[in-house]
Amino acid sequence: MKRWAFTDEELRLTRMRVKSLAARASQALVVGAIAVAPLALTLWVLWLVLQVAAFVGGLMTGPFTATLLLIVPGLEGFLLHPVTSTVLNIVVALGALIVIGLMAKGVIGRVVGQMVEDFITRIPVGSVVYGSARQLISSFQSPTEGAQKVVLIEFPSPEMRTVGLVTQRFRASDTGEELAAVYVPTTPNPTSGYVEIVPVDRLVWLDWTLNEAIQFIVSAGVIAPEAVKYRTTGHPDAADAPPPIMPDPNPN
């Protein structure tokens, strides 16, 4: 029986072909991942939003569904089906948001909103979370200071910069210098990040809008302007900067 055998040259050519195919496959994998990444991120964010909407909608549709099943037991298979219940919960949650948005523009909506806010503020934990979230959103919605919200801070080392959002400015009680609370979002999920306290004169103030900053963060820097101010630090309105409080040279 004839025995098949490869020569050294044939083995070398086979190895080269295998390496070439592996290199092409790895390149195609990287290109495919980059091409799909924006869609995957978008679907992930939408999935999170729909999950929250389904949960909130379930809280509203639960009593109604239970009452309806008592009246019409034959609908149990339809209403309790996972797909049907999820779609119904999402539709109800989105509808509730639309109704709340329309009511918020009127007198009745503002009165109801104030009542809900007063109720939440009486809850110890709820008042802290609700108040902080409300102040954060109000801070980012300020149109007059929008151009002064986006900054660069020294992070994680003095020779490196990262994009941050100024949420508050206040004074240091010991030196009188002005400080800023800077929220540093993470990529690609800007809802998580760090809070840094930085002297105002060490911030690089950008002329970006909040939308431009979020796009830069979510896209990992792919969506960025052609030029970025990098080293020019200082107070955004130096003429109005508060004077430092000098220590008493003759303490008691």
PDB file of C-alpha atoms in Angstrom:
ATOM      1  CA  MET A   1       0.000   0.000   0.000  1.00  0.00           C
ATOM      2  CA  LYS A   2       1.397   3.394  -1.074  1.00  0.00           C
ATOM      3  CA  ARG A   3       2.096   5.772   1.765  1.00  0.00           C
ATOM      4  CA  TRP A   4       1.464   9.477   1.249  1.00  0.00           C
ATOM      5  CA  ALA A   5       4.142  11.859   2.476  1.00  0.00           C
ATOM      6  CA  PHE A   6       4.743  15.606   2.139  1.00  0.00           C
ATOM      7  CA  THR A   7       8.038  17.030   1.140  1.00  0.00           C
ATOM      8  CA  ASP A   8       9.642  19.818   3.156  1.00  0.00           C
ATOM      9  CA  GLU A   9       8.679  22.358   0.498  1.00  0.00           C
ATOM     10  CA  GLU A  10       5.059  21.251   0.515  1.00  0.00           C
ATOM     11  CA  LEU A  11       4.945  21.493   4.320  1.00  0.00           C
ATOM     12  CA  ARG A  12       6.430  24.984   4.191  1.00  0.00           C
ATOM     13  CA  LEU A  13       3.867  26.141   1.626  1.00  0.00           C
ATOM     14  CA  THR A  14       1.032  24.603   3.655  1.00  0.00           C
ATOM     15  CA  ARG A  15       2.159  26.421   6.798  1.00  0.00           C
ATOM     16  CA  MET A  16       2.354  29.699   4.879  1.00  0.00           C
ATOM     17  CA  ARG A  17      -1.172  29.220   3.525  1.00  0.00           C
ATOM     18  CA  VAL A  18      -2.509  28.437   7.002  1.00  0.00           C
ATOM     19  CA  LYS A  19      -0.791  31.513   8.489  1.00  0.00           C
ATOM     20  CA  SER A  20      -2.135  33.682   5.661  1.00  0.00           C
ATOM     21  CA  LEU A  21      -5.685  32.417   6.182  1.00  0.00           C
ATOM     22  CA  ALA A  22      -5.394  32.945   9.946  1.00  0.00           C
ATOM     23  CA  ALA A  23      -4.127  36.508   9.445  1.00  0.00           C
ATOM     24  CA  ARG A  24      -6.958  37.308   7.037  1.00  0.00           C
ATOM     25  CA  ALA A  25      -9.515  35.796   9.391  1.00  0.00           C
ATOM     26  CA  SER A  26      -8.217  37.832  12.354  1.00  0.00           C
ATOM     27  CA  GLN A  27      -8.236  41.044  10.285  1.00  0.00           C
ATOM     28  CA  ALA A  28     -11.760  40.344   9.087  1.00  0.00           C
ATOM     29  CA  LEU A  29     -12.823  39.656  12.682  1.00  0.00           C
ATOM     30  CA  VAL A  30     -11.450  43.003  13.868  1.00  0.00           C
ATOM     31  CA  VAL A  31     -13.033  44.888  10.969  1.00  0.00           C
ATOM     32  CA  GLY A  32     -16.349  43.157  11.574  1.00  0.00           C
ATOM     33  CA  ALA A  33     -16.252  43.946  15.290  1.00  0.00           C
ATOM     34  CA  ILE A  34     -15.522  47.619  14.580  1.00  0.00           C
ATOM     35  CA  ALA A  35     -18.327  47.756  12.013  1.00  0.00           C
ATOM     36  CA  VAL A  36     -20.853  46.154  14.357  1.00  0.00           C
ATOM     37  CA  ALA A  37     -19.759  48.006  17.529  1.00  0.00           C
ATOM     38  CA  PRO A  38     -21.935  51.135  17.007  1.00  0.00           C
ATOM     39  CA  LEU A  39     -25.007  49.026  16.278  1.00  0.00           C
ATOM     40  CA  ALA A  40     -24.288  46.724  19.226  1.00  0.00           C
ATOM     41  CA  LEU A  41     -23.874  49.679  21.583  1.00  0.00           C
ATOM     42  CA  THR A  42     -27.091  51.253  20.318  1.00  0.00           C
ATOM     43  CA  LEU A  43     -29.009  47.999  20.752  1.00  0.00           C
ATOM     44  CA  TRP A  44     -27.567  47.558  24.243  1.00  0.00           C
ATOM     45  CA  VAL A  45     -28.670  51.038  25.327  1.00  0.00           C
ATOM     46  CA  LEU A  46     -32.118  50.501  23.803  1.00  0.00           C
ATOM     47  CA  TRP A  47     -32.365  47.150  25.564  1.00  0.00           C
ATOM     48  CA  LEU A  48     -31.601  48.779  28.906  1.00  0.00           C
ATOM     49  CA  VAL A  49     -34.187  51.493  28.275  1.00  0.00           C
ATOM     50  CA  LEU A  50     -36.819  48.945  27.273  1.00  0.00           C
ATOM     51  CA  GLN A  51     -36.026  46.825  30.332  1.00  0.00           C
ATOM     52  CA  VAL A  52     -36.615  49.802  32.594  1.00  0.00           C
ATOM     53  CA  ALA A  53     -39.765  50.707  30.659  1.00  0.00           C
ATOM     54  CA  ALA A  54     -41.078  47.141  30.957  1.00  0.00           C
ATOM     55  CA  PHE A  55     -40.426  47.130  34.709  1.00  0.00           C
ATOM     56  CA  VAL A  56     -42.146  50.480  35.274  1.00  0.00           C
ATOM     57  CA  GLY A  57     -45.000  49.522  32.972  1.00  0.00           C
ATOM     58  CA  GLY A  58     -45.440  46.254  34.837  1.00  0.00           C
ATOM     59  CA  LEU A  59     -45.987  48.164  38.061  1.00  0.00           C
ATOM     60  CA  MET A  60     -48.832  50.063  36.404  1.00  0.00           C
ATOM     61  CA  THR A  61     -50.403  47.224  34.426  1.00  0.00           C
ATOM     62  CA  GLY A  62     -50.194  44.607  37.189  1.00  0.00           C
ATOM     63  CA  PRO A  63     -53.381  45.598  39.098  1.00  0.00           C
ATOM     64  CA  PHE A  64     -55.275  46.218  35.855  1.00  0.00           C
ATOM     65  CA  THR A  65     -54.294  42.827  34.438  1.00  0.00           C
ATOM     66  CA  ALA A  66     -55.276  41.026  37.657  1.00  0.00           C
ATOM     67  CA  THR A  67     -58.684  42.727  37.687  1.00  0.00           C
ATOM     68  CA  LEU A  68     -59.272  41.995  34.008  1.00  0.00           C
ATOM     69  CA  LEU A  69     -58.446  38.313  34.497  1.00  0.00           C
ATOM     70  CA  LEU A  70     -61.023  38.096  37.264  1.00  0.00           C
ATOM     71  CA  ILE A  71     -63.634  39.438  34.877  1.00  0.00           C
ATOM     72  CA  VAL A  72     -62.489  37.563  31.757  1.00  0.00           C
ATOM     73  CA  PRO A  73     -60.530  34.425  32.796  1.00  0.00           C
ATOM     74  CA  GLY A  74     -60.200  33.325  29.176  1.00  0.00           C
ATOM     75  CA  LEU A  75     -57.624  36.054  28.505  1.00  0.00           C
ATOM     76  CA  GLU A  76     -55.093  34.543  30.884  1.00  0.00           C
ATOM     77  CA  GLY A  77     -53.087  32.798  28.180  1.00  0.00           C
ATOM     78  CA  PHE A  78     -52.892  35.968  26.105  1.00  0.00           C
ATOM     79  CA  LEU A  79     -52.234  38.579  28.802  1.00  0.00           C
ATOM     80  CA  LEU A  80     -49.712  36.492  30.741  1.00  0.00           C
ATOM     81  CA  HIS A  81     -47.712  35.479  27.697  1.00  0.00           C
ATOM     82  CA  PRO A  82     -44.151  36.841  28.088  1.00  0.00           C
ATOM     83  CA  VAL A  83     -44.158  38.661  24.745  1.00  0.00           C
ATOM     84  CA  THR A  84     -47.622  40.149  25.217  1.00  0.00           C
ATOM     85  CA  SER A  85     -47.010  41.293  28.778  1.00  0.00           C
ATOM     86  CA  THR A  86     -43.630  42.828  27.895  1.00  0.00           C
ATOM     87  CA  VAL A  87     -44.992  44.748  24.902  1.00  0.00           C
ATOM     88  CA  LEU A  88     -48.000  45.902  26.917  1.00  0.00           C
ATOM     89  CA  ASN A  89     -45.779  47.092  29.775  1.00  0.00           C
ATOM     90  CA  ILE A  90     -43.503  49.027  27.412  1.00  0.00           C
ATOM     91  CA  VAL A  91     -46.437  50.654  25.599  1.00  0.00           C
ATOM     92  CA  VAL A  92     -48.045  51.663  28.881  1.00  0.00           C
ATOM     93  CA  ALA A  93     -44.756  53.098  30.214  1.00  0.00           C
ATOM     94  CA  LEU A  94     -44.120  55.123  27.043  1.00  0.00           C
ATOM     95  CA  GLY A  95     -47.723  56.309  27.023  1.00  0.00           C
ATOM     96  CA  ALA A  96     -47.405  57.380  30.648  1.00  0.00           C
ATOM     97  CA  LEU A  97     -44.261  59.361  29.822  1.00  0.00           C
ATOM     98  CA  ILE A  98     -46.061  61.140  26.982  1.00  0.00           C
ATOM     99  CA  VAL A  99     -49.001  61.999  29.239  1.00  0.00           C
ATOM    100  CA  ILE A 100     -46.651  63.226  31.984  1.00  0.00           C
ATOM    101  CA  GLY A 101     -44.750  65.330  29.461  1.00  0.00           C
ATOM    102  CA  LEU A 102     -47.951  66.941  28.213  1.00  0.00           C
ATOM    103  CA  MET A 103     -49.250  67.538  31.733  1.00  0.00           C
ATOM    104  CA  ALA A 104     -45.944  68.992  32.939  1.00  0.00           C
ATOM    105  CA  LYS A 105     -46.454  71.957  30.610  1.00  0.00           C
ATOM    106  CA  GLY A 106     -49.769  72.866  32.260  1.00  0.00           C
ATOM    107  CA  VAL A 107     -50.805  74.164  35.653  1.00  0.00           C
ATOM    108  CA  ILE A 108     -52.270  70.844  36.762  1.00  0.00           C
ATOM    109  CA  GLY A 109     -49.077  69.008  35.868  1.00  0.00           C
ATOM    110  CA  ARG A 110     -46.927  71.433  37.834  1.00  0.00           C
ATOM    111  CA  VAL A 111     -49.224  71.129  40.858  1.00  0.00           C
ATOM    112  CA  VAL A 112     -49.180  67.326  40.710  1.00  0.00           C
ATOM    113  CA  GLY A 113     -45.415  67.332  40.183  1.00  0.00           C
ATOM    114  CA  GLN A 114     -44.933  69.538  43.219  1.00  0.00           C
ATOM    115  CA  MET A 115     -47.100  67.212  45.305  1.00  0.00           C
ATOM    116  CA  VAL A 116     -45.055  64.193  44.195  1.00  0.00           C
ATOM    117  CA  GLU A 117     -41.829  66.055  44.905  1.00  0.00           C
ATOM    118  CA  ASP A 118     -43.026  67.043  48.382  1.00  0.00           C
ATOM    119  CA  PHE A 119     -43.955  63.426  49.099  1.00  0.00           C
ATOM    120  CA  ILE A 120     -40.575  62.087  47.941  1.00  0.00           C
ATOM    121  CA  THR A 121     -38.620  64.694  49.903  1.00  0.00           C
ATOM    122  CA  ARG A 122     -40.280  63.437  53.104  1.00  0.00           C
ATOM    123  CA  ILE A 123     -38.678  60.021  52.574  1.00  0.00           C
ATOM    124  CA  PRO A 124     -35.162  60.041  54.105  1.00  0.00           C
ATOM    125  CA  VAL A 125     -33.356  58.092  51.374  1.00  0.00           C
ATOM    126  CA  GLY A 126     -35.655  59.228  48.572  1.00  0.00           C
ATOM    127  CA  SER A 127     -35.051  62.901  49.325  1.00  0.00           C
ATOM    128  CA  VAL A 128     -31.283  62.498  48.968  1.00  0.00           C
ATOM    129  CA  VAL A 129     -31.422  60.523  45.706  1.00  0.00           C
ATOM    130  CA  TYR A 130     -34.218  62.571  44.146  1.00  0.00           C
ATOM    131  CA  GLY A 131     -32.710  65.905  45.158  1.00  0.00           C
ATOM    132  CA  SER A 132     -29.261  65.006  43.866  1.00  0.00           C
ATOM    133  CA  ALA A 133     -30.607  63.688  40.551  1.00  0.00           C
ATOM    134  CA  ARG A 134     -32.807  66.745  40.077  1.00  0.00           C
ATOM    135  CA  GLN A 135     -29.943  69.153  40.737  1.00  0.00           C
ATOM    136  CA  LEU A 136     -27.654  67.233  38.378  1.00  0.00           C
ATOM    137  CA  ILE A 137     -30.172  67.320  35.526  1.00  0.00           C
ATOM    138  CA  SER A 138     -30.981  70.988  36.168  1.00  0.00           C
ATOM    139  CA  SER A 139     -27.267  71.798  36.112  1.00  0.00           C
ATOM    140  CA  PHE A 140     -26.783  70.160  32.726  1.00  0.00           C
ATOM    141  CA  GLN A 141     -29.918  71.839  31.338  1.00  0.00           C
ATOM    142  CA  SER A 142     -28.663  75.357  32.126  1.00  0.00           C
ATOM    143  CA  PRO A 143     -28.432  77.019  28.686  1.00  0.00           C
ATOM    144  CA  THR A 144     -26.383  80.040  29.793  1.00  0.00           C
ATOM    145  CA  GLU A 145     -23.539  77.985  31.248  1.00  0.00           C
ATOM    146  CA  GLY A 146     -23.582  75.132  28.732  1.00  0.00           C
ATOM    147  CA  ALA A 147     -20.329  76.249  27.099  1.00  0.00           C
ATOM    148  CA  GLN A 148     -18.571  76.191  30.483  1.00  0.00           C
ATOM    149  CA  LYS A 149     -19.602  72.695  31.518  1.00  0.00           C
ATOM    150  CA  VAL A 150     -17.100  70.653  29.509  1.00  0.00           C
ATOM    151  CA  VAL A 151     -13.498  70.635  30.693  1.00  0.00           C
ATOM    152  CA  LEU A 152     -10.278  68.671  30.573  1.00  0.00           C
ATOM    153  CA  ILE A 153      -8.705  67.622  33.859  1.00  0.00           C
ATOM    154  CA  GLU A 154      -5.361  66.044  34.710  1.00  0.00           C
ATOM    155  CA  PHE A 155      -6.283  62.389  34.955  1.00  0.00           C
ATOM    156  CA  PRO A 156      -4.887  59.841  35.621  1.00  0.00           C
ATOM    157  CA  SER A 157      -1.504  61.667  35.557  1.00  0.00           C
ATOM    158  CA  PRO A 158      -0.391  65.314  35.181  1.00  0.00           C
ATOM    159  CA  GLU A 159       0.654  64.761  31.549  1.00  0.00           C
ATOM    160  CA  MET A 160      -2.650  63.203  30.524  1.00  0.00           C
ATOM    161  CA  ARG A 161      -6.119  64.722  30.140  1.00  0.00           C
ATOM    162  CA  THR A 162      -9.625  63.349  30.243  1.00  0.00           C
ATOM    163  CA  VAL A 163     -12.990  64.924  29.487  1.00  0.00           C
ATOM    164  CA  GLY A 164     -15.113  65.920  32.450  1.00  0.00           C
ATOM    165  CA  LEU A 165     -18.373  67.756  33.133  1.00  0.00           C
ATOM    166  CA  VAL A 166     -18.451  70.494  35.757  1.00  0.00           C
ATOM    167  CA  THR A 167     -21.435  69.959  38.038  1.00  0.00           C
ATOM    168  CA  GLN A 168     -20.718  72.519  40.775  1.00  0.00           C
ATOM    169  CA  ARG A 169     -18.293  75.294  41.716  1.00  0.00           C
ATOM    170  CA  PHE A 170     -17.502  76.292  45.297  1.00  0.00           C
ATOM    171  CA  ARG A 171     -14.757  77.692  47.509  1.00  0.00           C
ATOM    172  CA  ALA A 172     -12.195  75.908  49.643  1.00  0.00           C
ATOM    173  CA  SER A 173     -12.817  76.773  53.285  1.00  0.00           C
ATOM    174  CA  ASP A 174      -9.116  76.897  54.178  1.00  0.00           C
ATOM    175  CA  THR A 175      -7.529  78.751  51.239  1.00  0.00           C
ATOM    176  CA  GLY A 176     -10.470  80.495  49.587  1.00  0.00           C
ATOM    177  CA  GLU A 177      -9.538  79.207  46.122  1.00  0.00           C
ATOM    178  CA  GLU A 178     -12.380  78.223  43.846  1.00  0.00           C
ATOM    179  CA  LEU A 179     -12.898  74.509  43.306  1.00  0.00           C
ATOM    180  CA  ALA A 180     -15.030  72.548  40.882  1.00  0.00           C
ATOM    181  CA  ALA A 181     -16.765  69.216  41.209  1.00  0.00           C
ATOM    182  CA  VAL A 182     -16.076  67.428  37.931  1.00  0.00           C
ATOM    183  CA  TYR A 183     -17.907  64.310  36.809  1.00  0.00           C
ATOM    184  CA  VAL A 184     -15.650  62.106  34.672  1.00  0.00           C
ATOM    185  CA  PRO A 185     -17.776  59.693  32.582  1.00  0.00           C
ATOM    186  CA  THR A 186     -16.418  56.350  31.417  1.00  0.00           C
ATOM    187  CA  THR A 187     -16.409  54.901  27.899  1.00  0.00           C
ATOM    188  CA  PRO A 188     -18.686  53.642  26.401  1.00  0.00           C
ATOM    189  CA  ASN A 189     -21.208  53.998  29.232  1.00  0.00           C
ATOM    190  CA  PRO A 190     -21.250  57.649  30.370  1.00  0.00           C
ATOM    191  CA  THR A 191     -23.748  56.917  33.156  1.00  0.00           C
ATOM    192  CA  SER A 192     -20.903  55.542  35.279  1.00  0.00           C
ATOM    193  CA  GLY A 193     -17.764  57.417  36.205  1.00  0.00           C
ATOM    194  CA  TYR A 194     -15.874  59.334  38.873  1.00  0.00           C
ATOM    195  CA  VAL A 195     -16.311  62.614  40.732  1.00  0.00           C
ATOM    196  CA  GLU A 196     -13.149  64.679  41.157  1.00  0.00           C
ATOM    197  CA  ILE A 197     -12.648  67.929  43.079  1.00  0.00           C
ATOM    198  CA  VAL A 198     -10.255  70.095  41.056  1.00  0.00           C
ATOM    199  CA  PRO A 199      -9.033  73.712  41.447  1.00  0.00           C
ATOM    200  CA  VAL A 200     -10.727  75.847  38.814  1.00  0.00           C
ATOM    201  CA  ASP A 201      -7.421  77.351  37.646  1.00  0.00           C
ATOM    202  CA  ARG A 202      -6.156  73.856  36.734  1.00  0.00           C
ATOM    203  CA  LEU A 203      -9.076  73.068  34.436  1.00  0.00           C
ATOM    204  CA  VAL A 204      -8.913  73.387  30.658  1.00  0.00           C
ATOM    205  CA  TRP A 205     -12.283  74.888  29.704  1.00  0.00           C
ATOM    206  CA  LEU A 206     -13.562  73.693  26.332  1.00  0.00           C
ATOM    207  CA  ASP A 207     -16.130  75.300  24.066  1.00  0.00           C
ATOM    208  CA  TRP A 208     -17.851  71.963  23.498  1.00  0.00           C
ATOM    209  CA  THR A 209     -21.534  71.427  24.065  1.00  0.00           C
ATOM    210  CA  LEU A 210     -22.709  68.608  26.311  1.00  0.00           C
ATOM    211  CA  ASN A 211     -23.851  66.634  23.259  1.00  0.00           C
ATOM    212  CA  GLU A 212     -20.401  66.918  21.697  1.00  0.00           C
ATOM    213  CA  ALA A 213     -18.767  65.752  24.922  1.00  0.00           C
ATOM    214  CA  ILE A 214     -21.088  62.748  25.244  1.00  0.00           C
ATOM    215  CA  GLN A 215     -20.501  61.806  21.596  1.00  0.00           C
ATOM    216  CA  PHE A 216     -16.736  61.997  22.167  1.00  0.00           C
ATOM    217  CA  ILE A 217     -16.981  59.771  25.247  1.00  0.00           C
ATOM    218  CA  VAL A 218     -19.385  57.170  23.837  1.00  0.00           C
ATOM    219  CA  SER A 219     -17.464  56.869  20.559  1.00  0.00           C
ATOM    220  CA  ALA A 220     -14.148  56.467  22.432  1.00  0.00           C
ATOM    221  CA  GLY A 221     -12.818  59.597  20.749  1.00  0.00           C
ATOM    222  CA  VAL A 222     -13.770  58.620  17.200  1.00  0.00           C
ATOM    223  CA  ILE A 223     -16.210  61.552  16.960  1.00  0.00           C
ATOM    224  CA  ALA A 224     -14.021  64.506  17.876  1.00  0.00           C
ATOM    225  CA  PRO A 225     -13.258  68.025  16.615  1.00  0.00           C
ATOM    226  CA  GLU A 226     -10.198  68.646  14.471  1.00  0.00           C
ATOM    227  CA  ALA A 227      -8.509  70.695  17.192  1.00  0.00           C
ATOM    228  CA  VAL A 228      -8.816  70.571  20.992  1.00  0.00           C
ATOM    229  CA  LYS A 229      -7.460  73.064  23.509  1.00  0.00           C
ATOM    230  CA  TYR A 230      -5.123  71.050  25.731  1.00  0.00           C
ATOM    231  CA  ARG A 231      -2.858  73.141  27.987  1.00  0.00           C
ATOM    232  CA  THR A 232      -4.559  76.521  28.429  1.00  0.00           C
ATOM    233  CA  THR A 233      -5.854  76.397  31.979  1.00  0.00           C
ATOM    234  CA  GLY A 234      -7.424  79.075  34.116  1.00  0.00           C
ATOM    235  CA  HIS A 235     -10.674  80.490  35.375  1.00  0.00           C
ATOM    236  CA  PRO A 236     -13.356  80.743  32.629  1.00  0.00           C
ATOM    237  CA  ASP A 237     -14.262  84.235  33.790  1.00  0.00           C
ATOM    238  CA  ALA A 238     -11.028  85.451  35.341  1.00  0.00           C
ATOM    239  CA  ALA A 239     -12.402  88.947  35.905  1.00  0.00           C
ATOM    240  CA  ASP A 240     -15.051  87.564  38.238  1.00  0.00           C
ATOM    241  CA  ALA A 241     -12.820  85.044  39.980  1.00  0.00           C
ATOM    242  CA  PRO A 242     -13.140  85.328  43.777  1.00  0.00           C
ATOM    243  CA  PRO A 243      -9.988  86.554  45.551  1.00  0.00           C
ATOM    244  CA  PRO A 244      -8.228  83.984  47.738  1.00  0.00           C
ATOM    245  CA  ILE A 245      -8.644  84.207  51.488  1.00  0.00           C
ATOM    246  CA  MET A 246      -5.187  84.775  52.877  1.00  0.00           C
ATOM    247  CA  PRO A 247      -4.317  83.208  56.248  1.00  0.00           C
ATOM    248  CA  ASP A 248      -4.111  85.537  59.230  1.00  0.00           C
ATOM    249  CA  PRO A 249      -0.409  86.456  59.745  1.00  0.00           C
ATOM    250  CA  ASN A 250      -1.022  87.055  63.458  1.00  0.00           C
ATOM    251  CA  PRO A 251      -3.157  84.171  64.675  1.00  0.00           C
ATOM    252  CA  ASN A 252      -4.238  84.244  68.279  1.00  0.00           C
TER     253      ASN A 252
END
